[in-house]
Coordinates of C-alpha atoms in Angstrom, one line a residue:
Chain A
M3 CA 222.7 131.9 176.9
I4 CA 224.1 135.7 176.5
R5 CA 220.9 137.0 177.8
T6 CA 220.9 134.8 181.0
D7 CA 224.6 136.1 181.7
K8 CA 223.1 139.5 181.5
H9 CA 220.4 138.3 183.5
L10 CA 222.9 137.0 186.4
I11 CA 224.6 140.1 186.4
A12 CA 221.4 142.1 186.7
C13 CA 220.5 139.8 189.6
F14 CA 223.8 140.1 191.5
V15 CA 223.6 144.0 191.4
F16 CA 220.2 143.7 192.6
A17 CA 221.2 141.4 195.3
A18 CA 223.7 143.9 196.2
A19 CA 221.3 146.4 196.4
A20 CA 219.0 144.6 198.5
T21 CA 221.5 143.7 200.8
A22 CA 222.7 147.2 201.2
T23 CA 219.2 148.1 201.8
G24 CA 218.7 145.4 204.5
L25 CA 221.7 146.8 206.3
L26 CA 221.3 150.4 206.1
V27 CA 217.8 150.9 206.6
E28 CA 216.8 151.2 210.2
N29 CA 213.4 152.8 210.1
A30 CA 211.1 149.6 211.0
Y31 CA 208.2 150.9 208.8
Y32 CA 210.3 151.1 205.6
L33 CA 211.7 147.6 206.5
Q34 CA 208.3 146.2 206.7
V35 CA 207.0 147.9 203.4
M36 CA 210.0 146.1 201.7
I37 CA 208.9 142.9 203.0
F38 CA 205.8 143.5 201.7
I39 CA 207.2 144.6 198.5
G40 CA 209.3 141.2 198.2
I41 CA 206.1 139.0 199.0
N42 CA 204.2 140.9 196.4
T43 CA 207.0 140.9 193.8
L44 CA 206.7 136.6 194.3
L45 CA 203.4 136.9 193.8
A46 CA 203.3 138.9 190.4
L47 CA 206.0 137.0 189.5
S48 CA 204.0 133.7 189.8
L49 CA 201.1 135.3 188.1
N50 CA 203.5 136.4 185.4
M51 CA 204.7 133.2 184.4
L52 CA 201.1 131.8 183.9
M53 CA 199.7 135.2 182.3
G54 CA 202.5 137.1 180.7
Y55 CA 204.3 134.1 179.3
A56 CA 201.9 131.4 178.7
G57 CA 199.0 133.8 178.1
Q58 CA 196.5 132.3 180.4
I59 CA 194.5 134.7 182.5
S60 CA 193.7 133.5 186.2
L61 CA 191.5 136.0 188.2
G62 CA 191.9 133.6 191.2
H63 CA 195.3 133.5 192.3
A64 CA 194.7 135.3 195.6
A65 CA 193.1 131.8 196.4
F66 CA 196.6 130.0 196.1
Y67 CA 198.1 132.9 198.1
G68 CA 195.4 132.0 200.8
I69 CA 195.8 128.2 200.7
G70 CA 199.6 128.6 201.3
A71 CA 199.1 131.0 204.4
Y72 CA 196.1 129.1 205.9
T73 CA 197.7 125.6 205.5
T74 CA 200.8 126.7 207.7
A75 CA 198.9 128.7 210.0
I76 CA 196.5 125.8 210.8
L77 CA 199.4 123.2 210.7
S78 CA 201.9 125.1 212.8
T79 CA 199.3 126.9 215.4
T80 CA 196.6 124.3 215.6
Y81 CA 198.5 121.3 215.3
N82 CA 201.9 122.7 216.9
I83 CA 203.6 121.4 213.5
S84 CA 207.0 123.0 212.6
P85 CA 206.6 125.5 210.0
W86 CA 209.4 124.0 207.9
L87 CA 207.1 120.9 207.5
A88 CA 204.3 123.0 207.3
L89 CA 206.0 124.8 204.4
P90 CA 206.0 121.8 201.8
A91 CA 202.6 120.8 203.1
A92 CA 201.3 124.1 202.1
V93 CA 203.1 124.2 198.8
F94 CA 202.3 120.5 198.1
T95 CA 198.2 121.2 199.0
A96 CA 198.3 124.4 196.5
M97 CA 199.8 122.1 193.7
A98 CA 197.4 119.5 194.3
I99 CA 194.4 122.0 194.0
A100 CA 195.8 123.6 190.8
Y101 CA 196.4 120.4 189.5
F102 CA 192.7 119.4 190.0
V103 CA 191.4 122.8 189.2
G104 CA 193.5 123.4 186.1
R105 CA 192.7 120.2 184.5
P106 CA 189.3 121.0 183.6
T107 CA 189.7 125.2 183.6
L108 CA 192.5 124.8 181.5
R109 CA 190.3 123.6 178.5
L110 CA 188.9 126.6 178.6
T111 CA 190.3 129.7 176.7
G112 CA 190.3 133.7 177.1
Y113 CA 187.3 134.9 179.2
Y114 CA 186.1 131.5 179.9
L115 CA 189.5 130.5 182.0
A116 CA 189.3 134.0 183.6
M117 CA 185.5 133.3 184.4
G118 CA 186.9 129.9 185.7
T119 CA 189.5 130.9 187.8
L120 CA 187.2 133.7 189.2
G121 CA 184.7 131.0 190.1
F122 CA 187.1 129.3 191.9
G123 CA 188.8 132.1 193.9
I124 CA 185.5 133.1 195.2
I125 CA 184.5 129.6 196.1
V126 CA 188.0 129.6 198.3
N127 CA 187.4 132.6 199.7
I128 CA 184.1 131.8 201.2
I129 CA 185.6 128.3 202.3
F130 CA 188.1 130.8 204.4
R131 CA 185.3 132.8 205.5
E132 CA 182.7 130.2 206.5
W133 CA 184.8 127.2 207.8
R134 CA 185.1 128.8 211.1
S135 CA 186.0 125.9 213.3
V136 CA 189.2 125.6 211.2
T137 CA 190.0 128.8 209.5
G138 CA 188.7 131.0 212.2
G139 CA 186.2 132.6 209.8
A140 CA 185.8 136.3 209.2
S141 CA 187.6 137.5 212.1
G142 CA 190.9 135.7 211.2
F143 CA 193.3 133.3 212.4
V144 CA 195.5 134.6 215.1
G145 CA 198.7 133.4 216.7
I146 CA 200.8 132.0 214.0
P147 CA 204.3 131.3 215.2
P148 CA 207.6 133.2 213.8
L149 CA 210.1 131.1 211.7
E150 CA 213.1 129.7 213.3
I151 CA 216.2 127.8 212.5
G152 CA 217.5 126.0 216.0
S153 CA 217.7 129.2 218.2
F154 CA 217.6 131.7 215.0
A155 CA 214.6 133.3 214.8
F156 CA 213.4 135.4 212.0
D157 CA 212.0 137.6 214.7
T158 CA 213.3 140.8 213.7
D159 CA 212.1 142.7 210.4
R160 CA 215.7 142.9 209.1
R161 CA 215.8 139.3 209.5
Y162 CA 212.8 138.7 207.6
F163 CA 213.8 141.2 204.9
F164 CA 216.8 139.1 204.3
L165 CA 214.6 135.8 204.1
V166 CA 212.1 137.1 202.0
W167 CA 214.2 138.8 199.2
G168 CA 216.6 135.7 199.3
V169 CA 213.7 133.9 198.1
V170 CA 212.6 136.6 195.8
L171 CA 216.1 136.3 194.1
F172 CA 215.9 132.7 194.1
F173 CA 212.9 132.9 191.8
F174 CA 214.3 135.5 189.7
I175 CA 217.1 133.0 188.8
I176 CA 214.7 129.9 188.7
C177 CA 212.1 131.9 186.3
R178 CA 214.5 133.4 183.8
R179 CA 216.1 129.6 183.7
I180 CA 212.6 128.4 183.1
I181 CA 212.0 131.1 180.4
D182 CA 215.1 130.6 178.5
S183 CA 214.6 126.9 178.0
R184 CA 212.5 124.5 175.7
V185 CA 209.9 124.7 178.5
G186 CA 209.6 128.7 178.3
R187 CA 209.9 128.8 174.4
A188 CA 206.9 126.3 174.3
L189 CA 205.0 128.1 176.9
R190 CA 205.6 131.5 174.7
A191 CA 204.4 129.8 171.7
I192 CA 201.1 129.0 173.3
H193 CA 200.9 132.5 173.9
D194 CA 201.5 133.4 170.6
G195 CA 199.3 130.6 169.1
E196 CA 197.8 127.8 170.6
H197 CA 197.0 125.8 167.5
A198 CA 200.5 126.5 165.9
A199 CA 202.0 125.2 169.1
A200 CA 200.3 122.2 169.1
A201 CA 200.9 121.7 165.4
V202 CA 204.7 121.6 165.9
G203 CA 204.3 119.1 168.8
V204 CA 203.6 121.0 172.0
D205 CA 201.2 119.4 174.6
T206 CA 199.5 122.2 174.9
A207 CA 197.1 121.2 177.7
K208 CA 200.0 119.5 179.7
M209 CA 202.5 122.5 179.6
K210 CA 199.5 125.0 180.6
L211 CA 199.1 122.6 183.4
K212 CA 202.4 122.1 184.5
I213 CA 203.0 126.1 184.8
F214 CA 199.4 126.5 186.4
V215 CA 200.8 124.2 189.3
L216 CA 204.4 126.1 189.3
S217 CA 202.4 129.3 189.7
A218 CA 200.3 128.1 192.5
A219 CA 203.3 126.6 194.2
M220 CA 204.9 130.3 193.9
A221 CA 201.9 132.0 195.2
S222 CA 201.4 129.5 198.2
L223 CA 205.2 129.9 199.1
A224 CA 204.1 133.9 199.2
G225 CA 201.0 133.3 201.4
F226 CA 203.5 131.1 203.7
L227 CA 206.1 134.3 203.9
Y228 CA 203.2 136.3 204.6
A229 CA 201.5 134.3 207.3
H230 CA 204.8 133.9 209.2
Q231 CA 205.5 137.5 209.1
I232 CA 202.5 139.5 210.5
F233 CA 201.2 136.2 212.8
F234 CA 197.5 136.9 211.9
I235 CA 195.8 136.6 208.6
S236 CA 192.0 137.2 207.5
P237 CA 189.9 136.1 204.3
G238 CA 189.8 140.0 203.2
T239 CA 193.6 139.3 202.2
F240 CA 192.9 136.7 199.8
S241 CA 189.6 138.0 198.4
F242 CA 188.9 138.6 194.6
L243 CA 189.9 142.1 195.1
A244 CA 193.5 140.8 196.2
S245 CA 193.5 138.6 193.0
I246 CA 192.7 141.8 191.0
R247 CA 195.5 143.5 193.0
I248 CA 197.7 140.7 191.4
V249 CA 196.6 140.9 187.9
T250 CA 197.1 144.8 187.9
M251 CA 200.8 144.5 189.2
V252 CA 201.4 142.3 186.1
V253 CA 200.1 144.3 183.7
I254 CA 201.4 147.5 185.2
G255 CA 204.8 146.0 185.7
G256 CA 204.9 144.3 182.2
M257 CA 203.7 141.3 180.9
A258 CA 206.4 138.4 180.0
S259 CA 209.1 140.6 182.0
I260 CA 210.6 139.3 185.4
W261 CA 211.6 142.7 186.3
G262 CA 208.5 144.0 185.4
S263 CA 206.9 142.0 188.2
L264 CA 209.2 143.7 190.7
L265 CA 208.4 147.3 189.5
G266 CA 204.6 146.4 189.5
A267 CA 204.4 144.8 193.1
S268 CA 206.4 147.8 194.3
L269 CA 204.0 150.4 193.2
L270 CA 200.8 148.4 194.0
T271 CA 202.4 148.2 197.5
L272 CA 203.5 151.9 197.8
L273 CA 200.3 153.4 196.3
P274 CA 198.1 152.5 199.0
E275 CA 200.9 153.5 201.6
W276 CA 201.2 156.8 200.0
L277 CA 197.3 157.3 199.4
H278 CA 195.9 156.7 202.7
A279 CA 193.8 159.6 202.5
F280 CA 192.2 158.0 199.8
A281 CA 191.5 154.3 200.8
D282 CA 187.9 154.5 199.7
Y283 CA 188.9 155.4 196.4
E284 CA 191.7 152.7 196.2
M285 CA 190.0 150.4 193.5
M286 CA 188.9 153.4 191.6
I287 CA 192.6 154.6 191.3
Y288 CA 194.0 150.9 190.3
G289 CA 191.4 151.1 188.0
L290 CA 192.3 154.5 186.4
V291 CA 196.1 153.4 186.5
L292 CA 195.3 150.3 184.8
M293 CA 193.4 152.0 182.2
L294 CA 195.9 154.8 181.3
V295 CA 198.8 152.4 181.6
M296 CA 196.9 150.1 178.9
I297 CA 196.3 153.1 176.5
F298 CA 199.6 154.7 177.0
L299 CA 201.8 151.9 177.5
P300 CA 200.4 148.8 176.6
Q301 CA 203.5 146.6 177.4
G302 CA 203.6 147.8 180.7
L303 CA 205.6 150.5 182.8
T304 CA 209.1 148.7 182.3
R305 CA 208.9 148.3 178.4
G306 CA 207.2 151.3 178.5
I307 CA 209.8 153.5 180.0
L308 CA 212.6 151.8 177.9
D309 CA 211.0 152.6 174.8
I310 CA 210.6 156.2 175.9
Y311 CA 214.4 156.0 176.9
E312 CA 215.5 154.6 173.7
N313 CA 213.5 156.7 171.8
S314 CA 215.0 160.2 173.3
R315 CA 218.3 158.8 173.0
K316 CA 217.7 158.2 169.0
K317 CA 215.9 161.7 169.0
N318 CA 219.2 163.2 170.8
D319 CA 221.8 161.5 168.3
K320 CA 220.1 162.9 165.3
Chain B
M21 CA 197.9 96.6 147.8
T22 CA 199.1 96.5 151.3
S23 CA 198.8 99.8 153.7
N24 CA 202.3 99.0 154.9
A25 CA 203.9 99.7 151.6
H26 CA 202.1 103.2 152.5
L27 CA 203.3 106.1 154.4
L28 CA 199.7 107.3 154.4
A29 CA 196.9 105.2 153.9
I30 CA 193.4 107.3 153.7
D31 CA 190.5 104.9 153.7
S32 CA 187.4 105.8 152.6
I33 CA 186.7 108.5 155.2
S34 CA 183.8 110.7 155.1
K35 CA 183.1 114.0 157.1
A36 CA 180.2 115.9 157.2
F37 CA 179.3 119.6 158.8
G38 CA 175.6 119.6 159.6
G39 CA 174.0 119.0 156.1
V40 CA 177.3 119.5 154.2
Q41 CA 179.1 116.5 153.3
A42 CA 182.7 117.9 153.1
I43 CA 184.3 114.6 152.3
D44 CA 182.7 111.7 150.9
T45 CA 184.3 108.6 150.9
V46 CA 187.7 109.4 149.5
S47 CA 190.6 107.1 149.6
F48 CA 194.0 107.4 148.6
A49 CA 197.6 106.4 149.4
L50 CA 200.8 108.1 149.7
S51 CA 204.2 105.9 148.7
P52 CA 207.5 106.8 150.8
E53 CA 209.5 109.7 149.5
S54 CA 206.7 110.9 147.2
I55 CA 205.5 114.5 146.4
T56 CA 201.8 114.2 146.2
G57 CA 199.1 117.2 145.3
L58 CA 196.0 117.7 146.4
I59 CA 194.1 119.9 144.2
G60 CA 190.4 121.0 143.5
P61 CA 188.2 124.0 143.2
N62 CA 187.2 126.4 146.3
G63 CA 185.0 124.0 148.5
A64 CA 186.2 121.0 147.0
G65 CA 187.1 120.0 150.8
K66 CA 190.7 120.1 150.6
T67 CA 191.2 122.0 153.8
T68 CA 188.9 119.6 155.6
L69 CA 190.8 116.5 154.4
F70 CA 194.3 118.3 155.5
N71 CA 192.5 118.9 158.7
L72 CA 191.7 115.1 159.1
V73 CA 194.7 113.9 158.5
T74 CA 196.7 116.1 160.9
G75 CA 194.3 115.3 163.5
I76 CA 192.3 118.4 164.0
F77 CA 188.9 116.7 163.8
P78 CA 188.2 112.9 163.4
P79 CA 186.3 111.5 160.2
D80 CA 182.8 110.6 160.8
S81 CA 183.7 106.8 159.0
G82 CA 186.7 105.6 157.4
D83 CA 190.1 105.0 158.7
I84 CA 193.5 107.2 158.3
R85 CA 196.8 104.9 158.8
F86 CA 200.1 106.5 159.2
R87 CA 202.9 103.8 159.0
G88 CA 200.2 101.4 158.9
E89 CA 199.2 103.0 162.4
S90 CA 195.6 104.3 162.6
I91 CA 196.0 107.9 163.7
S92 CA 192.3 107.8 165.2
G93 CA 192.0 109.1 168.7
K94 CA 195.5 110.7 168.5
A95 CA 196.0 114.3 169.7
V96 CA 197.5 116.7 167.3
H97 CA 200.9 117.0 169.1
E98 CA 201.1 113.4 169.3
L99 CA 201.1 112.9 165.6
V100 CA 204.0 115.5 165.6
G101 CA 206.0 113.2 167.5
M102 CA 205.0 110.2 165.1
G103 CA 206.7 112.1 162.5
L104 CA 203.7 114.0 160.6
G105 CA 204.7 117.8 160.1
R106 CA 202.7 120.4 158.8
T107 CA 202.4 124.5 157.4
F108 CA 199.6 126.6 157.5
Q109 CA 197.7 128.3 155.0
N110 CA 197.7 131.7 156.6
V111 CA 201.5 131.3 158.0
E112 CA 200.9 131.2 161.9
L113 CA 204.4 132.0 163.3
F114 CA 205.3 132.7 167.0
S115 CA 205.5 136.4 166.4
S116 CA 206.8 137.6 169.6
M117 CA 209.7 135.2 169.4
S118 CA 212.9 135.3 167.2
V119 CA 213.4 133.6 163.7
L120 CA 215.8 131.1 165.6
E121 CA 213.4 130.8 168.6
N122 CA 210.5 129.7 165.9
V123 CA 212.7 127.1 164.6
L124 CA 213.8 125.8 168.3
V125 CA 210.0 125.1 169.1
G126 CA 209.9 123.2 166.1
L127 CA 212.5 121.1 167.9
H128 CA 209.9 120.3 170.9
T129 CA 209.4 116.7 170.1
R130 CA 213.1 116.1 169.4
T131 CA 214.2 117.6 172.9
S132 CA 213.4 116.5 176.5
C133 CA 214.2 119.1 178.9
G134 CA 211.7 120.0 181.5
I135 CA 210.9 122.8 184.0
I136 CA 213.1 120.9 186.6
G137 CA 215.7 120.4 184.1
S138 CA 215.6 123.8 183.0
V139 CA 216.2 125.1 186.8
F140 CA 219.7 122.5 187.2
R141 CA 220.6 122.8 183.8
T142 CA 222.7 119.4 183.6
P143 CA 225.6 118.8 181.2
R144 CA 223.2 116.5 179.5
L145 CA 220.5 119.5 178.8
V146 CA 223.2 122.0 178.2
K147 CA 224.5 119.7 175.5
E148 CA 221.0 119.1 174.2
E149 CA 220.5 123.0 173.9
R150 CA 223.5 123.7 172.0
R151 CA 223.0 121.0 169.6
A152 CA 219.2 121.9 169.1
R153 CA 220.7 125.4 168.4
E154 CA 223.2 124.2 166.1
R155 CA 220.2 122.1 164.3
A156 CA 218.1 125.4 164.2
L157 CA 220.9 126.8 162.4
E158 CA 221.1 124.5 160.0
L159 CA 217.6 124.4 159.1
L160 CA 217.4 128.2 158.6
D161 CA 220.6 127.8 156.4
F162 CA 218.5 125.3 154.3
V163 CA 215.6 127.7 153.8
G164 CA 218.1 130.4 153.3
L165 CA 217.2 132.7 156.5
A166 CA 220.5 132.0 158.6
D167 CA 221.3 135.7 158.7
L168 CA 218.2 136.6 160.0
A169 CA 218.2 134.1 163.1
H170 CA 218.0 136.8 165.4
Q171 CA 215.3 139.0 163.9
R172 CA 211.8 139.1 165.3
S173 CA 209.6 136.6 163.0
S174 CA 206.9 139.0 162.7
D175 CA 209.4 141.6 161.0
L176 CA 210.0 139.4 158.2
P177 CA 208.6 139.8 154.7
F178 CA 205.4 137.6 154.0
G179 CA 207.5 135.1 151.7
W180 CA 210.4 134.6 154.3
Q181 CA 207.7 133.8 157.0
R182 CA 206.6 130.9 154.7
L183 CA 210.2 130.0 154.3
L184 CA 210.5 130.3 158.3
E185 CA 207.0 128.1 158.6
L186 CA 208.9 125.2 156.7
A187 CA 211.8 125.2 158.6
R188 CA 209.6 125.2 161.7
A189 CA 207.8 122.0 160.4
L190 CA 211.1 120.4 159.2
A191 CA 212.7 120.6 162.6
S192 CA 210.1 118.0 164.2
K193 CA 211.8 115.7 161.8
P194 CA 208.9 114.8 160.2
D195 CA 208.4 111.6 157.7
L196 CA 205.4 113.2 156.2
L197 CA 205.1 116.6 155.7
L198 CA 201.6 118.4 154.7
L199 CA 201.9 121.9 153.3
D200 CA 198.6 123.8 153.1
E201 CA 198.9 126.2 150.3
P202 CA 202.6 126.9 150.8
A203 CA 202.8 129.1 147.6
A204 CA 199.6 131.1 148.4
G205 CA 200.6 135.1 148.7
L206 CA 203.9 134.4 146.9
N207 CA 205.2 136.0 143.7
M208 CA 206.4 134.0 140.9
G209 CA 210.1 133.9 141.8
E210 CA 209.2 132.9 145.4
T211 CA 207.3 130.5 144.3
D212 CA 210.1 128.9 142.3
T213 CA 212.3 128.5 145.2
L214 CA 209.9 127.0 147.0
G215 CA 209.4 124.3 144.3
E216 CA 213.0 123.7 144.3
L217 CA 213.1 123.2 148.3
I218 CA 210.2 120.9 148.2
E219 CA 212.2 118.9 145.8
S220 CA 215.3 119.1 148.1
I221 CA 213.0 118.2 151.0
R222 CA 212.0 114.8 149.4
K223 CA 215.7 114.2 148.6
H224 CA 216.1 114.2 152.3
G225 CA 213.8 111.2 152.4
I226 CA 210.5 113.1 153.6
T227 CA 207.1 112.6 151.9
V228 CA 205.5 115.4 150.9
L229 CA 201.4 116.2 150.6
L230 CA 201.0 119.5 148.9
V231 CA 197.4 121.2 149.2
E232 CA 197.8 124.0 146.5
H233 CA 195.9 126.2 144.2
D234 CA 199.0 127.2 142.1
M235 CA 198.5 124.8 139.0
A236 CA 202.0 125.4 137.6
L237 CA 204.1 124.7 141.0
T238 CA 201.7 121.4 141.5
M239 CA 202.1 120.0 137.8
K240 CA 205.8 120.8 138.1
T241 CA 206.7 119.1 141.4
C242 CA 204.4 116.4 142.4
D243 CA 204.5 112.7 141.2
R244 CA 200.9 112.2 141.6
I245 CA 197.8 114.4 141.6
V246 CA 194.4 113.8 143.6
V247 CA 191.7 115.8 142.6
L248 CA 188.6 116.6 145.2
D249 CA 185.4 118.1 143.6
R250 CA 182.5 118.8 146.2
G251 CA 183.9 116.2 148.8
K252 CA 184.5 113.3 146.4
K253 CA 187.9 112.3 144.6
I254 CA 187.1 112.8 140.9
A255 CA 190.7 111.8 139.6
E256 CA 194.2 110.4 140.7
G257 CA 197.2 110.1 138.7
P258 CA 200.5 111.8 137.3
P259 CA 200.2 115.5 136.5
R260 CA 200.0 114.7 132.6
T261 CA 197.0 112.5 132.9
I262 CA 195.1 115.2 135.2
Q263 CA 195.9 118.0 133.0
S264 CA 194.0 116.1 130.3
D265 CA 191.3 114.4 132.3
E266 CA 187.7 115.4 131.4
A267 CA 186.2 115.3 134.8
V268 CA 189.1 117.5 136.2
M269 CA 188.1 119.9 133.3
A270 CA 184.6 119.7 133.9
A271 CA 185.1 120.5 137.9
Y272 CA 187.3 123.4 137.1
L273 CA 185.7 125.0 133.9
G274 CA 182.3 123.5 134.2
K275 CA 180.9 120.8 131.8
P276 CA 180.4 121.9 128.1
K277 CA 177.2 121.7 126.9

């Protein structure tokens, strides 16, 4: 409970900082980058709930991100349905697919689960690419409408910035609450020892399925926000490499760390922006960063930096 | 002998792994609030029997009934919900979690908060969480670890980890507690404390099945002892009888020639 209060204060400070940023930053490019950081944070957080807390590796998470984006694109553009109705449809579709995919795959553990989700991600990506009449195929889907509430449209970057970061903040609070509850403890128990968790009465299969479905819902919401921000989506955004990027965000930021998702997503959004010249080597650089973090800061940057800070303070005290 | 008088009735169960007959038509029963010891030389089938009773795998033949109800086809966590708690031979705590949190996970079957509940925090669930914490602290107090509630469980010395695992198993409010070699790795003082704890667990109305290597503990604590050798039950009775049983001596020491 005390930890939750601290978290609420942290969220409040974070909200204030985000609001100030949103109001003060004029540069459209910076605002856009920060919108993508927000969307990626939501994605990283969704995977962190599954991978960081429950210990279940998914190498196909971009599929749910894509399902969210494509569902809203198809419904709101092809069928002219209000995006606000497309939103529950997108989230529900992702949850239903996660349920049916999760039931058999979550019986798998370790590398097998990773392989299963990897296959799933690739199949979904092929569908995005090949089902041309519906998804627009490899050339992508154009003309997705902006979000509007009555006459108020989220058509400027500043407005969208507040929408995205509002959603992120909301999920920071929700995820913290889940983690600090009976459900969160059961998830961490599964992470630490699945047999032991079952032996104290946790229905491990059901619990894993629940968090997988929740995680898919969050990822599809991120896809929804993405689609209505850039109005154009193509299969490449939701490919296997995108899944790996999400995993990298979680590992670099810190497994089982809500703020780590923010840090990991920020770094992996900014790095390609800074490293334009090295675009061809993007994956190599990720690989290198991932290796260095795993070797020197195995608990991720957030925990690693905190440890270094605490150690240096102890040394100074002596 | 009606099975309803017994909390747990094991009825001629067998289990083979490949060509090895790990358990061969074994039957025995536990009466409520008794402490039964299950002993036998290495490879006698104690752990297999333990795994059969806790639902890790089903027997090839025979039946196990808990409170008169067959446990076959029930998942491990369902058995915990029915009142069957266990500890592990090689202590299996949730190492990234605190001492208190470990016991709170043990309360999983006695609490109800789900994902939606955890987000909305209704007054009922806040109350449930507070009660769970109180209960967890009581259990830690019972095994003598209340002062360490907020330590990381993996930082405890081994003997205390065992006690924590015991508290965690008790949290599910079992009617039957199965202990898999609880004295392994404990020194004599710790083993004595454990013996006293098992006694007082029984006084709380919990039936105990103890799989153990430590003879002193078994002889002192148990009302009845079941002896296994090479998958078969070779003796059953009060400790005194078992101590002088020829078949048991032969199994442990070899037959006199």
